[in-house]
């Protein structure tokens, strides 16, 4: 069964991580980004205890529902279900896709992070709803990242899957056009949005560089 949200998997995907800009509430970042035109958000908090993460995710989930944008939780299927998120995003070390689908059910989105062609092939065989691929450039929010794959690395994996691909890692308004030119369906951005002086304007600037999907 295909998720009813799958057709929305395109464009700008904003990752909300409180460690990137601790002085700015994630609810503010989500609302400003949505007003700027972003339609997909992921909550990522690898440090908070579960009770704290639940409270933070629930507030974001309620806001995302009101703003009618997609809300996805990083890593944790249990947290995603607890707040009735639209889906979960899995890393290579998280619950295998088959079991995540059993936990999440047929109508929730599941995305998988991939970093090389073999991981893309494996993910494609499991039929998630989308894959993240990168880092394309050196990330601004992560020190222990996988090897940088570059524009050509992204271009090379486009032919390996028909699934939506979101490029991630060091993507800025200056390079997003070249990234989208590889055939990626969208870009996942953290620092360039969360650290922006004016989030709404930063999102608008990104979206202006992203081609609209073909109807």
PDB file of C-alpha atoms in Angstrom:
ATOM      1  CA  UNK A   1       0.000   0.000   0.000  1.00  0.00           C
ATOM      2  CA  UNK A   2       1.339   3.449  -0.949  1.00  0.00           C
ATOM      3  CA  UNK A   3       1.239   6.205   1.665  1.00  0.00           C
ATOM      4  CA  UNK A   4      -1.295   8.920   0.840  1.00  0.00           C
ATOM      5  CA  UNK A   5       1.502  11.422   1.486  1.00  0.00           C
ATOM      6  CA  UNK A   6       3.984  10.049  -1.054  1.00  0.00           C
ATOM      7  CA  UNK A   7       3.037  12.547  -3.775  1.00  0.00           C
ATOM      8  CA  UNK A   8       4.198  15.333  -1.454  1.00  0.00           C
ATOM      9  CA  UNK A   9       7.781  14.035  -1.309  1.00  0.00           C
ATOM     10  CA  UNK A  10       9.437  16.796  -3.273  1.00  0.00           C
ATOM     11  CA  UNK A  11      11.096  20.158  -2.763  1.00  0.00           C
ATOM     12  CA  UNK A  12      12.529  21.507   0.501  1.00  0.00           C
ATOM     13  CA  UNK A  13      12.715  19.188   3.527  1.00  0.00           C
ATOM     14  CA  UNK A  14      13.671  20.999   6.737  1.00  0.00           C
ATOM     15  CA  UNK A  15      15.323  19.051   9.557  1.00  0.00           C
ATOM     16  CA  UNK A  16      14.577  20.460  13.004  1.00  0.00           C
ATOM     17  CA  UNK A  17      17.460  19.738  15.382  1.00  0.00           C
ATOM     18  CA  UNK A  18      17.597  21.719  18.651  1.00  0.00           C
ATOM     19  CA  UNK A  19      21.387  21.366  18.900  1.00  0.00           C
ATOM     20  CA  UNK A  20      21.935  23.508  15.787  1.00  0.00           C
ATOM     21  CA  UNK A  21      20.458  26.733  17.150  1.00  0.00           C
ATOM     22  CA  UNK A  22      19.595  26.137  20.829  1.00  0.00           C
ATOM     23  CA  UNK A  23      18.427  29.725  21.390  1.00  0.00           C
ATOM     24  CA  UNK A  24      15.659  29.497  18.764  1.00  0.00           C
ATOM     25  CA  UNK A  25      12.576  27.360  19.578  1.00  0.00           C
ATOM     26  CA  UNK A  26      11.916  24.654  17.013  1.00  0.00           C
ATOM     27  CA  UNK A  27       8.271  25.678  16.885  1.00  0.00           C
ATOM     28  CA  UNK A  28       9.367  29.104  15.648  1.00  0.00           C
ATOM     29  CA  UNK A  29      11.642  27.503  13.048  1.00  0.00           C
ATOM     30  CA  UNK A  30       8.829  25.245  11.842  1.00  0.00           C
ATOM     31  CA  UNK A  31       6.243  28.018  11.612  1.00  0.00           C
ATOM     32  CA  UNK A  32       8.592  30.449   9.853  1.00  0.00           C
ATOM     33  CA  UNK A  33       9.724  27.727   7.435  1.00  0.00           C
ATOM     34  CA  UNK A  34       6.146  26.721   6.639  1.00  0.00           C
ATOM     35  CA  UNK A  35       5.224  30.355   6.011  1.00  0.00           C
ATOM     36  CA  UNK A  36       8.173  30.530   3.626  1.00  0.00           C
ATOM     37  CA  UNK A  37       6.793  27.570   1.691  1.00  0.00           C
ATOM     38  CA  UNK A  38       8.477  24.447   3.124  1.00  0.00           C
ATOM     39  CA  UNK A  39       6.178  21.426   3.256  1.00  0.00           C
ATOM     40  CA  UNK A  40       8.199  18.627   4.912  1.00  0.00           C
ATOM     41  CA  UNK A  41       9.767  18.644   8.375  1.00  0.00           C
ATOM     42  CA  UNK A  42      11.756  16.120  10.368  1.00  0.00           C
ATOM     43  CA  UNK A  43      12.274  16.246  14.117  1.00  0.00           C
ATOM     44  CA  UNK A  44      15.789  15.097  15.024  1.00  0.00           C
ATOM     45  CA  UNK A  45      16.981  15.058  18.620  1.00  0.00           C
ATOM     46  CA  UNK A  46      19.630  12.486  19.407  1.00  0.00           C
ATOM     47  CA  UNK A  47      20.416  13.781  22.912  1.00  0.00           C
ATOM     48  CA  UNK A  48      17.156  14.315  24.788  1.00  0.00           C
ATOM     49  CA  UNK A  49      15.621  11.714  27.126  1.00  0.00           C
ATOM     50  CA  UNK A  50      12.488  10.143  25.665  1.00  0.00           C
ATOM     51  CA  UNK A  51      10.076  12.078  27.899  1.00  0.00           C
ATOM     52  CA  UNK A  52      11.605  15.395  26.854  1.00  0.00           C
ATOM     53  CA  UNK A  53      11.731  14.383  23.192  1.00  0.00           C
ATOM     54  CA  UNK A  54       8.078  13.344  23.345  1.00  0.00           C
ATOM     55  CA  UNK A  55       6.991  16.731  24.695  1.00  0.00           C
ATOM     56  CA  UNK A  56       9.036  18.556  22.066  1.00  0.00           C
ATOM     57  CA  UNK A  57       7.857  16.328  19.216  1.00  0.00           C
ATOM     58  CA  UNK A  58       4.208  16.544  20.290  1.00  0.00           C
ATOM     59  CA  UNK A  59       4.247  20.344  20.209  1.00  0.00           C
ATOM     60  CA  UNK A  60       5.829  20.268  16.758  1.00  0.00           C
ATOM     61  CA  UNK A  61       3.390  17.634  15.533  1.00  0.00           C
ATOM     62  CA  UNK A  62       0.375  19.707  16.630  1.00  0.00           C
ATOM     63  CA  UNK A  63       1.794  22.780  14.914  1.00  0.00           C
ATOM     64  CA  UNK A  64       2.571  20.832  11.730  1.00  0.00           C
ATOM     65  CA  UNK A  65      -1.008  19.542  11.646  1.00  0.00           C
ATOM     66  CA  UNK A  66      -2.377  23.049  11.994  1.00  0.00           C
ATOM     67  CA  UNK A  67      -0.092  24.297   9.226  1.00  0.00           C
ATOM     68  CA  UNK A  68      -0.863  21.236   7.060  1.00  0.00           C
ATOM     69  CA  UNK A  69       2.750  20.207   6.503  1.00  0.00           C
ATOM     70  CA  UNK A  70       4.306  16.741   6.729  1.00  0.00           C
ATOM     71  CA  UNK A  71       5.949  15.837  10.036  1.00  0.00           C
ATOM     72  CA  UNK A  72       8.472  12.994  10.266  1.00  0.00           C
ATOM     73  CA  UNK A  73      10.444  11.740  13.277  1.00  0.00           C
ATOM     74  CA  UNK A  74      14.092  10.731  13.008  1.00  0.00           C
ATOM     75  CA  UNK A  75      15.175   7.226  14.111  1.00  0.00           C
ATOM     76  CA  UNK A  76      12.408   6.387  16.577  1.00  0.00           C
ATOM     77  CA  UNK A  77       9.349   4.441  15.429  1.00  0.00           C
ATOM     78  CA  UNK A  78       7.926   4.502  18.952  1.00  0.00           C
ATOM     79  CA  UNK A  79       8.159   8.276  19.184  1.00  0.00           C
ATOM     80  CA  UNK A  80       6.722   8.680  15.687  1.00  0.00           C
ATOM     81  CA  UNK A  81       3.694   6.576  16.642  1.00  0.00           C
ATOM     82  CA  UNK A  82       3.314   8.252  20.042  1.00  0.00           C
ATOM     83  CA  UNK A  83       2.805  11.662  18.426  1.00  0.00           C
ATOM     84  CA  UNK A  84       1.021  10.278  15.328  1.00  0.00           C
ATOM     85  CA  UNK A  85       3.709  11.612  12.990  1.00  0.00           C
ATOM     86  CA  UNK A  86       3.305  11.173   9.251  1.00  0.00           C
ATOM     87  CA  UNK A  87       6.314   8.880   9.223  1.00  0.00           C
ATOM     88  CA  UNK A  88       9.772   7.976  10.429  1.00  0.00           C
ATOM     89  CA  UNK A  89      13.238   8.441   8.949  1.00  0.00           C
ATOM     90  CA  UNK A  90      15.706   5.609   9.530  1.00  0.00           C
ATOM     91  CA  UNK A  91      19.478   5.675   9.591  1.00  0.00           C
ATOM     92  CA  UNK A  92      21.656   2.746   8.609  1.00  0.00           C
ATOM     93  CA  UNK A  93      21.928   1.702  12.259  1.00  0.00           C
ATOM     94  CA  UNK A  94      18.224   1.886  13.055  1.00  0.00           C
ATOM     95  CA  UNK A  95      15.463  -0.726  12.983  1.00  0.00           C
ATOM     96  CA  UNK A  96      15.517  -2.619   9.648  1.00  0.00           C
ATOM     97  CA  UNK A  97      12.943  -1.444   7.138  1.00  0.00           C
ATOM     98  CA  UNK A  98      10.888  -4.656   7.206  1.00  0.00           C
ATOM     99  CA  UNK A  99      10.351  -4.392  10.961  1.00  0.00           C
ATOM    100  CA  UNK A 100       9.845  -0.629  10.861  1.00  0.00           C
ATOM    101  CA  UNK A 101       7.032  -1.161   8.367  1.00  0.00           C
ATOM    102  CA  UNK A 102       5.451  -3.751  10.665  1.00  0.00           C
ATOM    103  CA  UNK A 103       5.602  -1.274  13.540  1.00  0.00           C
ATOM    104  CA  UNK A 104       4.519   1.817  11.616  1.00  0.00           C
ATOM    105  CA  UNK A 105       1.778   0.237   9.517  1.00  0.00           C
ATOM    106  CA  UNK A 106       1.114   0.540   5.787  1.00  0.00           C
ATOM    107  CA  UNK A 107       0.070   4.188   5.557  1.00  0.00           C
ATOM    108  CA  UNK A 108       2.987   5.920   7.312  1.00  0.00           C
ATOM    109  CA  UNK A 109       5.985   7.272   5.427  1.00  0.00           C
ATOM    110  CA  UNK A 110       9.369   5.605   5.898  1.00  0.00           C
ATOM    111  CA  UNK A 111      12.570   7.157   4.634  1.00  0.00           C
ATOM    112  CA  UNK A 112      16.099   5.752   4.794  1.00  0.00           C
ATOM    113  CA  UNK A 113      19.463   7.517   4.894  1.00  0.00           C
ATOM    114  CA  UNK A 114      21.942   6.193   2.340  1.00  0.00           C
ATOM    115  CA  UNK A 115      25.564   7.131   1.720  1.00  0.00           C
ATOM    116  CA  UNK A 116      26.778   4.982  -1.179  1.00  0.00           C
ATOM    117  CA  UNK A 117      25.411   3.066  -4.194  1.00  0.00           C
ATOM    118  CA  UNK A 118      25.173  -0.271  -2.366  1.00  0.00           C
ATOM    119  CA  UNK A 119      23.020   1.248   0.362  1.00  0.00           C
ATOM    120  CA  UNK A 120      20.775   2.840  -2.269  1.00  0.00           C
ATOM    121  CA  UNK A 121      20.330  -0.539  -3.996  1.00  0.00           C
ATOM    122  CA  UNK A 122      19.513  -2.243  -0.686  1.00  0.00           C
ATOM    123  CA  UNK A 123      17.058   0.481   0.283  1.00  0.00           C
ATOM    124  CA  UNK A 124      15.395   0.351  -3.124  1.00  0.00           C
ATOM    125  CA  UNK A 125      14.805  -3.394  -2.792  1.00  0.00           C
ATOM    126  CA  UNK A 126      13.007  -2.824   0.515  1.00  0.00           C
ATOM    127  CA  UNK A 127      10.645  -0.244  -0.996  1.00  0.00           C
ATOM    128  CA  UNK A 128      10.689   2.632   1.490  1.00  0.00           C
ATOM    129  CA  UNK A 129       8.811   5.776   0.509  1.00  0.00           C
ATOM    130  CA  UNK A 130      11.977   7.782  -0.168  1.00  0.00           C
ATOM    131  CA  UNK A 131      15.725   7.795   0.382  1.00  0.00           C
ATOM    132  CA  UNK A 132      18.033  10.467   1.682  1.00  0.00           C
ATOM    133  CA  UNK A 133      21.466  10.491   0.024  1.00  0.00           C
ATOM    134  CA  UNK A 134      24.636  12.259   1.072  1.00  0.00           C
ATOM    135  CA  UNK A 135      26.457  14.062   2.367  1.00  0.00           C
ATOM    136  CA  UNK A 136      26.713  15.903  -0.944  1.00  0.00           C
ATOM    137  CA  UNK A 137      29.009  18.526   0.582  1.00  0.00           C
ATOM    138  CA  UNK A 138      30.562  18.846   4.052  1.00  0.00           C
ATOM    139  CA  UNK A 139      27.656  19.161   6.516  1.00  0.00           C
ATOM    140  CA  UNK A 140      27.394  22.225   8.678  1.00  0.00           C
ATOM    141  CA  UNK A 141      25.640  20.407  11.535  1.00  0.00           C
ATOM    142  CA  UNK A 142      27.426  17.071  11.834  1.00  0.00           C
ATOM    143  CA  UNK A 143      31.065  16.276  12.604  1.00  0.00           C
ATOM    144  CA  UNK A 144      30.973  12.454  12.389  1.00  0.00           C
ATOM    145  CA  UNK A 145      29.544  12.308   8.892  1.00  0.00           C
ATOM    146  CA  UNK A 146      30.039   9.731   6.140  1.00  0.00           C
ATOM    147  CA  UNK A 147      32.398  10.513   3.229  1.00  0.00           C
ATOM    148  CA  UNK A 148      31.294  13.399   1.026  1.00  0.00           C
ATOM    149  CA  UNK A 149      29.838  12.070  -2.251  1.00  0.00           C
ATOM    150  CA  UNK A 150      29.648  15.277  -4.297  1.00  0.00           C
ATOM    151  CA  UNK A 151      27.339  16.259  -7.132  1.00  0.00           C
ATOM    152  CA  UNK A 152      28.586  13.453  -9.376  1.00  0.00           C
ATOM    153  CA  UNK A 153      28.025  10.857  -6.662  1.00  0.00           C
ATOM    154  CA  UNK A 154      24.423  12.012  -6.420  1.00  0.00           C
ATOM    155  CA  UNK A 155      24.015  11.959 -10.182  1.00  0.00           C
ATOM    156  CA  UNK A 156      25.380   8.403 -10.320  1.00  0.00           C
ATOM    157  CA  UNK A 157      22.783   6.968  -7.901  1.00  0.00           C
ATOM    158  CA  UNK A 158      19.788   8.608  -9.578  1.00  0.00           C
ATOM    159  CA  UNK A 159      19.634   5.718 -12.046  1.00  0.00           C
ATOM    160  CA  UNK A 160      19.623   3.128  -9.249  1.00  0.00           C
ATOM    161  CA  UNK A 161      16.134   3.894  -7.953  1.00  0.00           C
ATOM    162  CA  UNK A 162      12.834   5.386  -9.024  1.00  0.00           C
ATOM    163  CA  UNK A 163      12.124   6.334  -5.396  1.00  0.00           C
ATOM    164  CA  UNK A 164      12.160  10.014  -4.447  1.00  0.00           C
ATOM    165  CA  UNK A 165      15.702  11.071  -3.506  1.00  0.00           C
ATOM    166  CA  UNK A 166      16.401  13.883  -1.061  1.00  0.00           C
ATOM    167  CA  UNK A 167      19.969  15.128  -1.206  1.00  0.00           C
ATOM    168  CA  UNK A 168      21.499  16.175   2.124  1.00  0.00           C
ATOM    169  CA  UNK A 169      24.721  17.612   3.462  1.00  0.00           C
ATOM    170  CA  UNK A 170      26.055  21.145   3.178  1.00  0.00           C
ATOM    171  CA  UNK A 171      23.344  22.290   0.784  1.00  0.00           C
ATOM    172  CA  UNK A 172      22.981  26.062   0.481  1.00  0.00           C
ATOM    173  CA  UNK A 173      20.949  28.423  -1.659  1.00  0.00           C
ATOM    174  CA  UNK A 174      24.071  28.873  -3.800  1.00  0.00           C
ATOM    175  CA  UNK A 175      24.450  25.183  -4.686  1.00  0.00           C
ATOM    176  CA  UNK A 176      20.870  23.882  -4.516  1.00  0.00           C
ATOM    177  CA  UNK A 177      20.295  24.510  -8.224  1.00  0.00           C
ATOM    178  CA  UNK A 178      23.219  22.263  -9.166  1.00  0.00           C
ATOM    179  CA  UNK A 179      22.018  19.598  -6.717  1.00  0.00           C
ATOM    180  CA  UNK A 180      18.516  19.580  -8.185  1.00  0.00           C
ATOM    181  CA  UNK A 181      20.033  19.404 -11.663  1.00  0.00           C
ATOM    182  CA  UNK A 182      21.115  15.812 -10.943  1.00  0.00           C
ATOM    183  CA  UNK A 183      17.509  14.619 -10.882  1.00  0.00           C
ATOM    184  CA  UNK A 184      17.051  14.714  -7.097  1.00  0.00           C
ATOM    185  CA  UNK A 185      13.451  15.170  -6.016  1.00  0.00           C
ATOM    186  CA  UNK A 186      14.339  17.515  -3.198  1.00  0.00           C
ATOM    187  CA  UNK A 187      16.911  18.662  -0.671  1.00  0.00           C
ATOM    188  CA  UNK A 188      17.069  18.176   3.081  1.00  0.00           C
ATOM    189  CA  UNK A 189      18.518  21.217   4.825  1.00  0.00           C
ATOM    190  CA  UNK A 190      19.490  21.907   8.411  1.00  0.00           C
ATOM    191  CA  UNK A 191      22.071  24.637   9.090  1.00  0.00           C
ATOM    192  CA  UNK A 192      21.280  26.888   6.116  1.00  0.00           C
ATOM    193  CA  UNK A 193      17.713  27.235   7.420  1.00  0.00           C
ATOM    194  CA  UNK A 194      18.006  26.930  11.202  1.00  0.00           C
ATOM    195  CA  UNK A 195      20.971  29.324  11.410  1.00  0.00           C
ATOM    196  CA  UNK A 196      19.509  31.867   8.993  1.00  0.00           C
ATOM    197  CA  UNK A 197      18.843  35.353  10.364  1.00  0.00           C
ATOM    198  CA  UNK A 198      15.434  35.349   8.644  1.00  0.00           C
ATOM    199  CA  UNK A 199      14.166  31.778   8.284  1.00  0.00           C
ATOM    200  CA  UNK A 200      11.118  32.650   6.200  1.00  0.00           C
ATOM    201  CA  UNK A 201      13.256  34.537   3.688  1.00  0.00           C
ATOM    202  CA  UNK A 202      15.899  31.785   3.619  1.00  0.00           C
ATOM    203  CA  UNK A 203      13.234  29.190   2.814  1.00  0.00           C
ATOM    204  CA  UNK A 204      11.755  31.409   0.101  1.00  0.00           C
ATOM    205  CA  UNK A 205      15.220  31.842  -1.422  1.00  0.00           C
ATOM    206  CA  UNK A 206      15.735  28.057  -1.476  1.00  0.00           C
ATOM    207  CA  UNK A 207      12.344  27.358  -3.015  1.00  0.00           C
ATOM    208  CA  UNK A 208      12.995  29.911  -5.746  1.00  0.00           C
ATOM    209  CA  UNK A 209      15.961  27.765  -6.833  1.00  0.00           C
ATOM    210  CA  UNK A 210      14.052  24.457  -6.776  1.00  0.00           C
ATOM    211  CA  UNK A 211      12.123  23.519  -9.926  1.00  0.00           C
ATOM    212  CA  UNK A 212       8.438  22.789  -9.425  1.00  0.00           C
ATOM    213  CA  UNK A 213       7.576  19.095  -9.861  1.00  0.00           C
ATOM    214  CA  UNK A 214       6.034  18.061 -13.156  1.00  0.00           C
ATOM    215  CA  UNK A 215       2.303  17.461 -12.896  1.00  0.00           C
TER     216      UNK A 215
END
